[in-house]
Amino acid sequence: IAVVVSPRVHVMTATTLLDFGDEPYVLLTTFRANGDRVGTPVWVARDSDHLVVMTAAGTGKVKRIERNALVELTPCDRRGRPKPWAVTLTARAEVRESEGDADATRALVKAKYGVPYRIFTGIERIVRRLKQSPRVALWIHPTADVPDYLATP
């Protein structure tokens, strides 16, 4: 069940949020301080009542989420082009920096994407000259079911 906010933007409930966990790519849109949208295609996996995304610490999306937890999700292709039937859903994201959360998220993403994940991370390591960049987990919650400290932007 989703509440229509505008013709293409819906406020998600847990059911619709979890449905996005089945998508191969999701456009994760975060917001700059001036309100401009910044979209990034990401791999997403389901973890019980929320979605998880793995990303490098210190990226623009991490900084934007730390400033404003509101995000939008849209099914897309690997280049970030929304699917023709795509509906955009609003959620709240949470940056989880603990090694345990990062390891659990990595395992979920690795299990979902398999060989493509291994190829991508292998290429990424070569490009970064075998340096492991610190990773963080992004937990994405339905807007109706967020921790109290994320309830207000």
mmCIF file with all atom_site columns, C-alpha atoms in Angstrom:
data_model
loop_
_atom_site.group_PDB
_atom_site.id
_atom_site.type_symbol
_atom_site.label_atom_id
_atom_site.label_alt_id
_atom_site.label_comp_id
_atom_site.label_asym_id
_atom_site.label_entity_id
_atom_site.label_seq_id
_atom_site.pdbx_PDB_ins_code
_atom_site.Cartn_x
_atom_site.Cartn_y
_atom_site.Cartn_z
_atom_site.occupancy
_atom_site.B_iso_or_equiv
_atom_site.pdbx_formal_charge
_atom_site.auth_seq_id
_atom_site.auth_comp_id
_atom_site.auth_asym_id
_atom_site.auth_atom_id
_atom_site.pdbx_PDB_model_num
ATOM 1   C CA . ILE A 1 1   ? 0.000  0.000   0.000   1.00 0.00 ? 1   ILE A CA 1
ATOM 2   C CA . ALA A 1 2   ? 1.352  3.422   -0.920  1.00 0.00 ? 2   ALA A CA 1
ATOM 3   C CA . VAL A 1 3   ? -0.033 6.871   -0.335  1.00 0.00 ? 3   VAL A CA 1
ATOM 4   C CA . VAL A 1 4   ? 0.019  9.043   -3.451  1.00 0.00 ? 4   VAL A CA 1
ATOM 5   C CA . VAL A 1 5   ? 1.796  12.356  -2.867  1.00 0.00 ? 5   VAL A CA 1
ATOM 6   C CA . SER A 1 6   ? 1.889  13.319  -6.559  1.00 0.00 ? 6   SER A CA 1
ATOM 7   C CA . PRO A 1 7   ? 1.248  11.358  -9.764  1.00 0.00 ? 7   PRO A CA 1
ATOM 8   C CA . ARG A 1 8   ? 4.758  9.826   -9.737  1.00 0.00 ? 8   ARG A CA 1
ATOM 9   C CA . VAL A 1 9   ? 5.894  10.118  -6.111  1.00 0.00 ? 9   VAL A CA 1
ATOM 10  C CA . HIS A 1 10  ? 4.475  7.822   -3.451  1.00 0.00 ? 10  HIS A CA 1
ATOM 11  C CA . VAL A 1 11  ? 5.173  7.546   0.254   1.00 0.00 ? 11  VAL A CA 1
ATOM 12  C CA . MET A 1 12  ? 6.209  3.949   0.730   1.00 0.00 ? 12  MET A CA 1
ATOM 13  C CA . THR A 1 13  ? 5.126  1.369   3.224   1.00 0.00 ? 13  THR A CA 1
ATOM 14  C CA . ALA A 1 14  ? 7.220  -1.640  4.200   1.00 0.00 ? 14  ALA A CA 1
ATOM 15  C CA . THR A 1 15  ? 5.596  -3.777  1.494   1.00 0.00 ? 15  THR A CA 1
ATOM 16  C CA . THR A 1 16  ? 6.544  -1.462  -1.355  1.00 0.00 ? 16  THR A CA 1
ATOM 17  C CA . LEU A 1 17  ? 9.977  -0.796  0.104   1.00 0.00 ? 17  LEU A CA 1
ATOM 18  C CA . LEU A 1 18  ? 10.772 -4.493  0.193   1.00 0.00 ? 18  LEU A CA 1
ATOM 19  C CA . ASP A 1 19  ? 9.583  -4.887  -3.404  1.00 0.00 ? 19  ASP A CA 1
ATOM 20  C CA . PHE A 1 20  ? 12.436 -2.608  -4.459  1.00 0.00 ? 20  PHE A CA 1
ATOM 21  C CA . GLY A 1 21  ? 14.834 -5.195  -3.024  1.00 0.00 ? 21  GLY A CA 1
ATOM 22  C CA . ASP A 1 22  ? 13.991 -7.416  -6.009  1.00 0.00 ? 22  ASP A CA 1
ATOM 23  C CA . GLU A 1 23  ? 15.121 -4.807  -8.536  1.00 0.00 ? 23  GLU A CA 1
ATOM 24  C CA . PRO A 1 24  ? 18.559 -5.278  -10.114 1.00 0.00 ? 24  PRO A CA 1
ATOM 25  C CA . TYR A 1 25  ? 19.301 -1.528  -9.948  1.00 0.00 ? 25  TYR A CA 1
ATOM 26  C CA . VAL A 1 26  ? 17.659 1.308   -8.074  1.00 0.00 ? 26  VAL A CA 1
ATOM 27  C CA . LEU A 1 27  ? 18.257 5.014   -8.612  1.00 0.00 ? 27  LEU A CA 1
ATOM 28  C CA . LEU A 1 28  ? 19.026 6.372   -5.147  1.00 0.00 ? 28  LEU A CA 1
ATOM 29  C CA . THR A 1 29  ? 18.314 10.086  -5.142  1.00 0.00 ? 29  THR A CA 1
ATOM 30  C CA . THR A 1 30  ? 19.746 12.215  -2.357  1.00 0.00 ? 30  THR A CA 1
ATOM 31  C CA . PHE A 1 31  ? 19.415 15.950  -1.834  1.00 0.00 ? 31  PHE A CA 1
ATOM 32  C CA . ARG A 1 32  ? 22.023 18.704  -1.761  1.00 0.00 ? 32  ARG A CA 1
ATOM 33  C CA . ALA A 1 33  ? 21.777 21.450  0.854   1.00 0.00 ? 33  ALA A CA 1
ATOM 34  C CA . ASN A 1 34  ? 20.109 23.693  -1.763  1.00 0.00 ? 34  ASN A CA 1
ATOM 35  C CA . GLY A 1 35  ? 17.474 21.011  -2.485  1.00 0.00 ? 35  GLY A CA 1
ATOM 36  C CA . ASP A 1 36  ? 18.906 19.831  -5.827  1.00 0.00 ? 36  ASP A CA 1
ATOM 37  C CA . ARG A 1 37  ? 18.440 16.116  -6.477  1.00 0.00 ? 37  ARG A CA 1
ATOM 38  C CA . VAL A 1 38  ? 21.461 13.884  -7.111  1.00 0.00 ? 38  VAL A CA 1
ATOM 39  C CA . GLY A 1 39  ? 20.696 10.397  -8.440  1.00 0.00 ? 39  GLY A CA 1
ATOM 40  C CA . THR A 1 40  ? 23.048 7.425   -8.303  1.00 0.00 ? 40  THR A CA 1
ATOM 41  C CA . PRO A 1 41  ? 22.258 3.916   -9.592  1.00 0.00 ? 41  PRO A CA 1
ATOM 42  C CA . VAL A 1 42  ? 23.001 1.379   -6.848  1.00 0.00 ? 42  VAL A CA 1
ATOM 43  C CA . TRP A 1 43  ? 22.764 -2.301  -6.098  1.00 0.00 ? 43  TRP A CA 1
ATOM 44  C CA . VAL A 1 44  ? 20.242 -2.900  -3.356  1.00 0.00 ? 44  VAL A CA 1
ATOM 45  C CA . ALA A 1 45  ? 19.404 -5.913  -1.209  1.00 0.00 ? 45  ALA A CA 1
ATOM 46  C CA . ARG A 1 46  ? 16.648 -6.709  1.249   1.00 0.00 ? 46  ARG A CA 1
ATOM 47  C CA . ASP A 1 47  ? 17.394 -7.194  4.949   1.00 0.00 ? 47  ASP A CA 1
ATOM 48  C CA . SER A 1 48  ? 14.255 -8.067  6.913   1.00 0.00 ? 48  SER A CA 1
ATOM 49  C CA . ASP A 1 49  ? 12.265 -4.804  7.182   1.00 0.00 ? 49  ASP A CA 1
ATOM 50  C CA . HIS A 1 50  ? 14.597 -2.478  5.262   1.00 0.00 ? 50  HIS A CA 1
ATOM 51  C CA . LEU A 1 51  ? 16.855 -2.278  2.215   1.00 0.00 ? 51  LEU A CA 1
ATOM 52  C CA . VAL A 1 52  ? 20.630 -2.089  2.291   1.00 0.00 ? 52  VAL A CA 1
ATOM 53  C CA . VAL A 1 53  ? 23.169 -0.471  -0.021  1.00 0.00 ? 53  VAL A CA 1
ATOM 54  C CA . MET A 1 54  ? 26.955 -0.769  0.189   1.00 0.00 ? 54  MET A CA 1
ATOM 55  C CA . THR A 1 55  ? 29.040 2.301   -0.626  1.00 0.00 ? 55  THR A CA 1
ATOM 56  C CA . ALA A 1 56  ? 32.429 3.844   0.016   1.00 0.00 ? 56  ALA A CA 1
ATOM 57  C CA . ALA A 1 57  ? 32.690 6.025   3.110   1.00 0.00 ? 57  ALA A CA 1
ATOM 58  C CA . GLY A 1 58  ? 32.957 9.737   2.450   1.00 0.00 ? 58  GLY A CA 1
ATOM 59  C CA . THR A 1 59  ? 31.158 9.731   -0.890  1.00 0.00 ? 59  THR A CA 1
ATOM 60  C CA . GLY A 1 60  ? 28.836 12.573  -1.808  1.00 0.00 ? 60  GLY A CA 1
ATOM 61  C CA . LYS A 1 61  ? 25.745 10.450  -1.215  1.00 0.00 ? 61  LYS A CA 1
ATOM 62  C CA . VAL A 1 62  ? 26.932 9.550   2.288   1.00 0.00 ? 62  VAL A CA 1
ATOM 63  C CA . LYS A 1 63  ? 27.538 13.207  3.130   1.00 0.00 ? 63  LYS A CA 1
ATOM 64  C CA . ARG A 1 64  ? 24.156 14.230  1.716   1.00 0.00 ? 64  ARG A CA 1
ATOM 65  C CA . ILE A 1 65  ? 22.335 11.486  3.660   1.00 0.00 ? 65  ILE A CA 1
ATOM 66  C CA . GLU A 1 66  ? 24.085 12.517  6.883   1.00 0.00 ? 66  GLU A CA 1
ATOM 67  C CA . ARG A 1 67  ? 22.747 16.037  6.321   1.00 0.00 ? 67  ARG A CA 1
ATOM 68  C CA . ASN A 1 68  ? 19.273 15.020  5.082   1.00 0.00 ? 68  ASN A CA 1
ATOM 69  C CA . ALA A 1 69  ? 18.041 11.445  5.527   1.00 0.00 ? 69  ALA A CA 1
ATOM 70  C CA . LEU A 1 70  ? 15.232 11.852  2.978   1.00 0.00 ? 70  LEU A CA 1
ATOM 71  C CA . VAL A 1 71  ? 15.873 9.829   -0.204  1.00 0.00 ? 71  VAL A CA 1
ATOM 72  C CA . GLU A 1 72  ? 13.922 8.743   -3.266  1.00 0.00 ? 72  GLU A CA 1
ATOM 73  C CA . LEU A 1 73  ? 14.133 5.326   -4.910  1.00 0.00 ? 73  LEU A CA 1
ATOM 74  C CA . THR A 1 74  ? 13.283 4.545   -8.530  1.00 0.00 ? 74  THR A CA 1
ATOM 75  C CA . PRO A 1 75  ? 13.820 1.249   -10.397 1.00 0.00 ? 75  PRO A CA 1
ATOM 76  C CA . CYS A 1 76  ? 16.356 1.914   -13.158 1.00 0.00 ? 76  CYS A CA 1
ATOM 77  C CA . ASP A 1 77  ? 18.895 0.353   -15.490 1.00 0.00 ? 77  ASP A CA 1
ATOM 78  C CA . ARG A 1 78  ? 22.591 0.177   -14.643 1.00 0.00 ? 78  ARG A CA 1
ATOM 79  C CA . ARG A 1 79  ? 23.162 3.647   -16.079 1.00 0.00 ? 79  ARG A CA 1
ATOM 80  C CA . GLY A 1 80  ? 20.524 5.206   -13.843 1.00 0.00 ? 80  GLY A CA 1
ATOM 81  C CA . ARG A 1 81  ? 17.797 5.610   -16.467 1.00 0.00 ? 81  ARG A CA 1
ATOM 82  C CA . PRO A 1 82  ? 14.410 5.026   -14.797 1.00 0.00 ? 82  PRO A CA 1
ATOM 83  C CA . LYS A 1 83  ? 12.407 2.106   -16.161 1.00 0.00 ? 83  LYS A CA 1
ATOM 84  C CA . PRO A 1 84  ? 9.408  3.211   -18.275 1.00 0.00 ? 84  PRO A CA 1
ATOM 85  C CA . TRP A 1 85  ? 6.901  1.945   -15.690 1.00 0.00 ? 85  TRP A CA 1
ATOM 86  C CA . ALA A 1 86  ? 8.958  3.142   -12.714 1.00 0.00 ? 86  ALA A CA 1
ATOM 87  C CA . VAL A 1 87  ? 7.338  4.706   -9.682  1.00 0.00 ? 87  VAL A CA 1
ATOM 88  C CA . THR A 1 88  ? 9.457  6.866   -7.388  1.00 0.00 ? 88  THR A CA 1
ATOM 89  C CA . LEU A 1 89  ? 9.145  6.148   -3.680  1.00 0.00 ? 89  LEU A CA 1
ATOM 90  C CA . THR A 1 90  ? 10.246 8.286   -0.747  1.00 0.00 ? 90  THR A CA 1
ATOM 91  C CA . ALA A 1 91  ? 12.164 6.782   2.175   1.00 0.00 ? 91  ALA A CA 1
ATOM 92  C CA . ARG A 1 92  ? 14.660 7.643   4.900   1.00 0.00 ? 92  ARG A CA 1
ATOM 93  C CA . ALA A 1 93  ? 18.263 6.461   4.748   1.00 0.00 ? 93  ALA A CA 1
ATOM 94  C CA . GLU A 1 94  ? 20.626 5.842   7.616   1.00 0.00 ? 94  GLU A CA 1
ATOM 95  C CA . VAL A 1 95  ? 24.431 5.641   7.366   1.00 0.00 ? 95  VAL A CA 1
ATOM 96  C CA . ARG A 1 96  ? 25.736 2.661   9.355   1.00 0.00 ? 96  ARG A CA 1
ATOM 97  C CA . GLU A 1 97  ? 29.490 2.878   9.864   1.00 0.00 ? 97  GLU A CA 1
ATOM 98  C CA . SER A 1 98  ? 30.138 -0.168  12.036  1.00 0.00 ? 98  SER A CA 1
ATOM 99  C CA . GLU A 1 99  ? 32.255 -2.923  10.550  1.00 0.00 ? 99  GLU A CA 1
ATOM 100 C CA . GLY A 1 100 ? 29.556 -5.462  11.476  1.00 0.00 ? 100 GLY A CA 1
ATOM 101 C CA . ASP A 1 101 ? 26.873 -3.590  9.545   1.00 0.00 ? 101 ASP A CA 1
ATOM 102 C CA . ALA A 1 102 ? 29.194 -3.162  6.559   1.00 0.00 ? 102 ALA A CA 1
ATOM 103 C CA . ASP A 1 103 ? 30.106 -6.869  6.586   1.00 0.00 ? 103 ASP A CA 1
ATOM 104 C CA . ALA A 1 104 ? 26.448 -7.945  6.836   1.00 0.00 ? 104 ALA A CA 1
ATOM 105 C CA . THR A 1 105 ? 25.473 -5.617  3.990   1.00 0.00 ? 105 THR A CA 1
ATOM 106 C CA . ARG A 1 106 ? 28.390 -6.804  1.865   1.00 0.00 ? 106 ARG A CA 1
ATOM 107 C CA . ALA A 1 107 ? 27.280 -10.415 2.382   1.00 0.00 ? 107 ALA A CA 1
ATOM 108 C CA . LEU A 1 108 ? 23.679 -9.635  1.342   1.00 0.00 ? 108 LEU A CA 1
ATOM 109 C CA . VAL A 1 109 ? 24.749 -7.731  -1.778  1.00 0.00 ? 109 VAL A CA 1
ATOM 110 C CA . LYS A 1 110 ? 27.301 -10.408 -2.674  1.00 0.00 ? 110 LYS A CA 1
ATOM 111 C CA . ALA A 1 111 ? 24.666 -13.149 -2.277  1.00 0.00 ? 111 ALA A CA 1
ATOM 112 C CA . LYS A 1 112 ? 22.188 -11.291 -4.499  1.00 0.00 ? 112 LYS A CA 1
ATOM 113 C CA . TYR A 1 113 ? 24.565 -10.247 -7.291  1.00 0.00 ? 113 TYR A CA 1
ATOM 114 C CA . GLY A 1 114 ? 27.101 -13.125 -7.240  1.00 0.00 ? 114 GLY A CA 1
ATOM 115 C CA . VAL A 1 115 ? 29.615 -13.109 -10.098 1.00 0.00 ? 115 VAL A CA 1
ATOM 116 C CA . PRO A 1 116 ? 28.880 -9.529  -11.277 1.00 0.00 ? 116 PRO A CA 1
ATOM 117 C CA . TYR A 1 117 ? 29.566 -8.322  -7.718  1.00 0.00 ? 117 TYR A CA 1
ATOM 118 C CA . ARG A 1 118 ? 32.882 -10.177 -7.605  1.00 0.00 ? 118 ARG A CA 1
ATOM 119 C CA . ILE A 1 119 ? 33.906 -8.818  -11.016 1.00 0.00 ? 119 ILE A CA 1
ATOM 120 C CA . PHE A 1 120 ? 32.951 -5.249  -10.107 1.00 0.00 ? 120 PHE A CA 1
ATOM 121 C CA . THR A 1 121 ? 34.749 -5.288  -6.764  1.00 0.00 ? 121 THR A CA 1
ATOM 122 C CA . GLY A 1 122 ? 37.805 -6.915  -8.363  1.00 0.00 ? 122 GLY A CA 1
ATOM 123 C CA . ILE A 1 123 ? 38.001 -4.192  -11.025 1.00 0.00 ? 123 ILE A CA 1
ATOM 124 C CA . GLU A 1 124 ? 37.415 -1.547  -8.375  1.00 0.00 ? 124 GLU A CA 1
ATOM 125 C CA . ARG A 1 125 ? 40.370 -2.857  -6.341  1.00 0.00 ? 125 ARG A CA 1
ATOM 126 C CA . ILE A 1 126 ? 42.636 -2.771  -9.402  1.00 0.00 ? 126 ILE A CA 1
ATOM 127 C CA . VAL A 1 127 ? 41.550 0.779   -10.253 1.00 0.00 ? 127 VAL A CA 1
ATOM 128 C CA . ARG A 1 128 ? 42.237 1.856   -6.667  1.00 0.00 ? 128 ARG A CA 1
ATOM 129 C CA . ARG A 1 129 ? 45.627 0.134   -6.867  1.00 0.00 ? 129 ARG A CA 1
ATOM 130 C CA . LEU A 1 130 ? 44.640 -2.686  -4.526  1.00 0.00 ? 130 LEU A CA 1
ATOM 131 C CA . LYS A 1 131 ? 43.724 -0.281  -1.713  1.00 0.00 ? 131 LYS A CA 1
ATOM 132 C CA . GLN A 1 132 ? 40.610 -1.221  0.199   1.00 0.00 ? 132 GLN A CA 1
ATOM 133 C CA . SER A 1 133 ? 38.519 1.884   0.721   1.00 0.00 ? 133 SER A CA 1
ATOM 134 C CA . PRO A 1 134 ? 36.444 1.901   3.904   1.00 0.00 ? 134 PRO A CA 1
ATOM 135 C CA . ARG A 1 135 ? 32.820 0.931   3.294   1.00 0.00 ? 135 ARG A CA 1
ATOM 136 C CA . VAL A 1 136 ? 29.613 1.893   5.017   1.00 0.00 ? 136 VAL A CA 1
ATOM 137 C CA . ALA A 1 137 ? 26.156 0.429   4.873   1.00 0.00 ? 137 ALA A CA 1
ATOM 138 C CA . LEU A 1 138 ? 23.113 2.491   3.998   1.00 0.00 ? 138 LEU A CA 1
ATOM 139 C CA . TRP A 1 139 ? 19.915 1.251   5.594   1.00 0.00 ? 139 TRP A CA 1
ATOM 140 C CA . ILE A 1 140 ? 16.808 2.460   3.817   1.00 0.00 ? 140 ILE A CA 1
ATOM 141 C CA . HIS A 1 141 ? 13.627 2.535   5.867   1.00 0.00 ? 141 HIS A CA 1
ATOM 142 C CA . PRO A 1 142 ? 10.022 3.178   4.842   1.00 0.00 ? 142 PRO A CA 1
ATOM 143 C CA . THR A 1 143 ? 9.077  6.727   5.791   1.00 0.00 ? 143 THR A CA 1
ATOM 144 C CA . ALA A 1 144 ? 6.322  5.422   8.072   1.00 0.00 ? 144 ALA A CA 1
ATOM 145 C CA . ASP A 1 145 ? 8.743  3.177   10.016  1.00 0.00 ? 145 ASP A CA 1
ATOM 146 C CA . VAL A 1 146 ? 11.965 5.013   10.832  1.00 0.00 ? 146 VAL A CA 1
ATOM 147 C CA . PRO A 1 147 ? 14.015 5.248   14.003  1.00 0.00 ? 147 PRO A CA 1
ATOM 148 C CA . ASP A 1 148 ? 13.014 8.285   16.117  1.00 0.00 ? 148 ASP A CA 1
ATOM 149 C CA . TYR A 1 149 ? 16.323 10.048  15.528  1.00 0.00 ? 149 TYR A CA 1
ATOM 150 C CA . LEU A 1 150 ? 15.631 10.011  11.753  1.00 0.00 ? 150 LEU A CA 1
ATOM 151 C CA . ALA A 1 151 ? 11.992 11.041  12.009  1.00 0.00 ? 151 ALA A CA 1
ATOM 152 C CA . THR A 1 152 ? 12.689 14.739  11.494  1.00 0.00 ? 152 THR A CA 1
ATOM 153 C CA . PRO A 1 153 ? 14.978 16.012  8.730   1.00 0.00 ? 153 PRO A CA 1
#
